[in-house]
Amino acid sequence: MDRDSLYAAADGPAPAPGAPADPPAGPIDGPRRGLVGALRDTTFRSLRHRNYRLYFAGQLVSFTGTWMQSAALMWLLYDRTGDPRWPSWLLVAQVGPTLLFGPLGGALADRVHKPTLILGTQFAFLLNAVLLAVLVATDHAGAWVVLGLQMFNGLVQAIDLPSRLAFVPDLVPREDLVNAIGLNSLLFNSARAVGPAVAGFLFWLVEAADPALPGGMTRVRLGATVCFGVNAVSFVAVLFALRAIRVPNLGAAERGKRGGSFWEGFRYLAGHRTLGGLVLITLGLCVFGWPVQTLLPAYTREVIGHGEQSYSLLVSGVGAGALVAALLTATFGGGRRRGPFLVAGATAAGCGLLGLAAAGGLLVAVPAAALTGFGLILYLSTGQSALQMSVPDDKRGRVMALWAMTMSASAPLGHLIAGEAVAAFGVSWVLRGMAVGVLTAAAGLTFLVRRARLREE
């Protein structure tokens, strides 16, 4: 069996001859142990490990604040400019630097003590959120100032993202790695569902309270300021969690073994064509799939004729579908299910985009948004676990940096193209085009998975 096969089990070493086999885990044991025991021993088994438990809790709070800020920021700029392209430009500024500096971040992740590196990046995110809250509150945050702050966030993320992806295998034993990756996706997408909902609630609270506002202050700006301030506080949780995590600090000699050019990640994927093909297909799927995030403000107002509360509901719908997909991956995502999960995820995302294009109201739009989020995350969390399980430790940071770059490359390509296309053709037609692109990627993925199965057999 090729190491780079999408079907490789890679769930740890086989038991020694004569050793008792582990009892089978999964739903078959559930009735005997009860629901709580089944969830503990299958879906959430990585939380048995103290380091991962601390990491999970801190990141859940922090990610919720980040998604809350992202939703509020997009609505704030769309409200102030009336231009549907601004949300796209914001995301480009946020993730574009990862495309340029991702290999550097991956090389740092392979050389530097990762908890220390991540602690520094999270503190930088905190300072950025505080500055944003102050500037918006004092009406000194013009659209271009906000764009500059997002670019700074993107530079920090170019180091933070590959470091966090490479850090997960340090927190759990190898037999729990697929589960930990699934739970990592779970916490990210739980935050994706909850964060925008919290932002919508805070906007509603400001509207319902009907506060006396100083001259020039609007309720949208006040609600956004509150969201940015709450996000800044959320980073305190992850800072405390990272300080409490205890992993071995690699000495200089061991870090030297992890040296080498940051081009090692490219060489590894070039030598493992199935994984390299997976990364290229991921680029195409993200180019056509993820712009749905930045189209939702214009979609909410122009297609279904609603306001910020409905926008938050649609964003939360994407997150809720993603949450279900992450749970599915964490529980059942290992071994031979990876290939079918990849194809099913890409297909579901394409069908969800078609549903959004055809929807005339929230009754259809919210389930379609949920199906889109479900498909994208089922695909991405499964693909990430395939990479994590196949890459050797000394190259993991650099290869995962390429995975991060692949998703980041979708921003300048997908978000900008989608934003310009909306201005020319309208939201519904752009969603249809995106659906065709995602379904084309699903067809290519089907060929790749079948090829990997044939090579394995």
PDB file of N, CA and C in Angstrom, residues 334-366:
ATOM      1  N   GLY A 334     -11.767   7.972  10.141  1.00  0.00           N
ATOM      2  CA  GLY A 334     -10.507   7.281   9.922  1.00  0.00           C
ATOM      3  C   GLY A 334     -10.573   6.252   8.814  1.00  0.00           C
ATOM      4  N   GLY A 335      -9.389   5.735   8.439  1.00  0.00           N
ATOM      5  CA  GLY A 335      -9.281   4.588   7.564  1.00  0.00           C
ATOM      6  C   GLY A 335      -9.934   4.769   6.204  1.00  0.00           C
ATOM      7  N   ARG A 336     -10.684   3.748   5.774  1.00  0.00           N
ATOM      8  CA  ARG A 336     -11.201   3.673   4.413  1.00  0.00           C
ATOM      9  C   ARG A 336     -12.387   4.596   4.159  1.00  0.00           C
ATOM     10  N   ARG A 337     -12.860   5.282   5.165  1.00  0.00           N
ATOM     11  CA  ARG A 337     -13.962   6.225   4.927  1.00  0.00           C
ATOM     12  C   ARG A 337     -13.467   7.543   4.339  1.00  0.00           C
ATOM     13  N   ARG A 338     -12.160   7.766   4.347  1.00  0.00           N
ATOM     14  CA  ARG A 338     -11.672   9.069   3.911  1.00  0.00           C
ATOM     15  C   ARG A 338     -12.037   9.379   2.471  1.00  0.00           C
ATOM     16  N   GLY A 339     -11.834   8.433   1.571  1.00  0.00           N
ATOM     17  CA  GLY A 339     -12.168   8.684   0.166  1.00  0.00           C
ATOM     18  C   GLY A 339     -13.631   9.026  -0.046  1.00  0.00           C
ATOM     19  N   PRO A 340     -14.576   8.179   0.445  1.00  0.00           N
ATOM     20  CA  PRO A 340     -15.992   8.533   0.307  1.00  0.00           C
ATOM     21  C   PRO A 340     -16.363   9.846   0.971  1.00  0.00           C
ATOM     22  N   PHE A 341     -15.765  10.142   2.144  1.00  0.00           N
ATOM     23  CA  PHE A 341     -16.065  11.401   2.821  1.00  0.00           C
ATOM     24  C   PHE A 341     -15.625  12.593   1.972  1.00  0.00           C
ATOM     25  N   LEU A 342     -14.452  12.487   1.321  1.00  0.00           N
ATOM     26  CA  LEU A 342     -13.973  13.580   0.479  1.00  0.00           C
ATOM     27  C   LEU A 342     -14.943  13.849  -0.671  1.00  0.00           C
ATOM     28  N   VAL A 343     -15.341  12.796  -1.370  1.00  0.00           N
ATOM     29  CA  VAL A 343     -16.252  12.962  -2.504  1.00  0.00           C
ATOM     30  C   VAL A 343     -17.618  13.470  -2.047  1.00  0.00           C
ATOM     31  N   ALA A 344     -18.136  12.890  -0.962  1.00  0.00           N
ATOM     32  CA  ALA A 344     -19.452  13.309  -0.460  1.00  0.00           C
ATOM     33  C   ALA A 344     -19.429  14.768  -0.020  1.00  0.00           C
ATOM     34  N   GLY A 345     -18.349  15.198   0.598  1.00  0.00           N
ATOM     35  CA  GLY A 345     -18.259  16.586   1.055  1.00  0.00           C
ATOM     36  C   GLY A 345     -18.276  17.568  -0.101  1.00  0.00           C
ATOM     37  N   ALA A 346     -17.457  17.302  -1.127  1.00  0.00           N
ATOM     38  CA  ALA A 346     -17.419  18.204  -2.279  1.00  0.00           C
ATOM     39  C   ALA A 346     -18.773  18.256  -2.987  1.00  0.00           C
ATOM     40  N   THR A 347     -19.422  17.102  -3.131  1.00  0.00           N
ATOM     41  CA  THR A 347     -20.726  17.063  -3.804  1.00  0.00           C
ATOM     42  C   THR A 347     -21.784  17.818  -3.009  1.00  0.00           C
ATOM     43  N   ALA A 348     -21.801  17.628  -1.692  1.00  0.00           N
ATOM     44  CA  ALA A 348     -22.780  18.321  -0.845  1.00  0.00           C
ATOM     45  C   ALA A 348     -22.595  19.832  -0.909  1.00  0.00           C
ATOM     46  N   ALA A 349     -21.342  20.298  -0.933  1.00  0.00           N
ATOM     47  CA  ALA A 349     -21.090  21.740  -1.007  1.00  0.00           C
ATOM     48  C   ALA A 349     -21.639  22.322  -2.308  1.00  0.00           C
ATOM     49  N   GLY A 350     -21.423  21.614  -3.428  1.00  0.00           N
ATOM     50  CA  GLY A 350     -21.955  22.091  -4.694  1.00  0.00           C
ATOM     51  C   GLY A 350     -23.473  22.152  -4.703  1.00  0.00           C
ATOM     52  N   CYS A 351     -24.126  21.130  -4.130  1.00  0.00           N
ATOM     53  CA  CYS A 351     -25.591  21.128  -4.072  1.00  0.00           C
ATOM     54  C   CYS A 351     -26.109  22.243  -3.164  1.00  0.00           C
ATOM     55  N   GLY A 352     -25.400  22.526  -2.071  1.00  0.00           N
ATOM     56  CA  GLY A 352     -25.806  23.612  -1.184  1.00  0.00           C
ATOM     57  C   GLY A 352     -25.759  24.962  -1.873  1.00  0.00           C
ATOM     58  N   LEU A 353     -24.719  25.194  -2.680  1.00  0.00           N
ATOM     59  CA  LEU A 353     -24.626  26.454  -3.417  1.00  0.00           C
ATOM     60  C   LEU A 353     -25.760  26.590  -4.432  1.00  0.00           C
ATOM     61  N   LEU A 354     -26.110  25.487  -5.090  1.00  0.00           N
ATOM     62  CA  LEU A 354     -27.255  25.524  -5.995  1.00  0.00           C
ATOM     63  C   LEU A 354     -28.542  25.869  -5.249  1.00  0.00           C
ATOM     64  N   GLY A 355     -28.706  25.315  -4.039  1.00  0.00           N
ATOM     65  CA  GLY A 355     -29.880  25.620  -3.235  1.00  0.00           C
ATOM     66  C   GLY A 355     -29.957  27.083  -2.852  1.00  0.00           C
ATOM     67  N   LEU A 356     -28.822  27.688  -2.499  1.00  0.00           N
ATOM     68  CA  LEU A 356     -28.803  29.119  -2.178  1.00  0.00           C
ATOM     69  C   LEU A 356     -29.209  29.949  -3.391  1.00  0.00           C
ATOM     70  N   ALA A 357     -28.702  29.572  -4.566  1.00  0.00           N
ATOM     71  CA  ALA A 357     -29.020  30.331  -5.769  1.00  0.00           C
ATOM     72  C   ALA A 357     -30.510  30.275  -6.091  1.00  0.00           C
ATOM     73  N   ALA A 358     -31.140  29.152  -5.773  1.00  0.00           N
ATOM     74  CA  ALA A 358     -32.555  28.976  -6.105  1.00  0.00           C
ATOM     75  C   ALA A 358     -33.491  29.481  -5.010  1.00  0.00           C
ATOM     76  N   ALA A 359     -32.979  29.737  -3.813  1.00  0.00           N
ATOM     77  CA  ALA A 359     -33.834  30.081  -2.667  1.00  0.00           C
ATOM     78  C   ALA A 359     -34.454  31.461  -2.844  1.00  0.00           C
ATOM     79  N   GLY A 360     -35.705  31.579  -2.375  1.00  0.00           N
ATOM     80  CA  GLY A 360     -36.365  32.869  -2.399  1.00  0.00           C
ATOM     81  C   GLY A 360     -36.625  33.425  -1.022  1.00  0.00           C
ATOM     82  N   GLY A 361     -36.245  32.683   0.014  1.00  0.00           N
ATOM     83  CA  GLY A 361     -36.467  33.129   1.393  1.00  0.00           C
ATOM     84  C   GLY A 361     -35.648  32.304   2.355  1.00  0.00           C
ATOM     85  N   LEU A 362     -35.736  32.644   3.639  1.00  0.00           N
ATOM     86  CA  LEU A 362     -34.928  31.979   4.655  1.00  0.00           C
ATOM     87  C   LEU A 362     -35.262  30.502   4.805  1.00  0.00           C
ATOM     88  N   LEU A 363     -36.507  30.110   4.532  1.00  0.00           N
ATOM     89  CA  LEU A 363     -36.918  28.726   4.733  1.00  0.00           C
ATOM     90  C   LEU A 363     -36.078  27.758   3.913  1.00  0.00           C
ATOM     91  N   VAL A 364     -35.651  28.167   2.733  1.00  0.00           N
ATOM     92  CA  VAL A 364     -34.783  27.344   1.891  1.00  0.00           C
ATOM     93  C   VAL A 364     -33.324  27.768   2.044  1.00  0.00           C
ATOM     94  N   ALA A 365     -33.067  29.060   2.228  1.00  0.00           N
ATOM     95  CA  ALA A 365     -31.696  29.574   2.243  1.00  0.00           C
ATOM     96  C   ALA A 365     -30.896  29.039   3.420  1.00  0.00           C
ATOM     97  N   VAL A 366     -31.489  28.975   4.607  1.00  0.00           N
ATOM     98  CA  VAL A 366     -30.735  28.517   5.782  1.00  0.00           C
ATOM     99  C   VAL A 366     -30.332  27.052   5.649  1.00  0.00           C
TER     100      VAL A 366
END
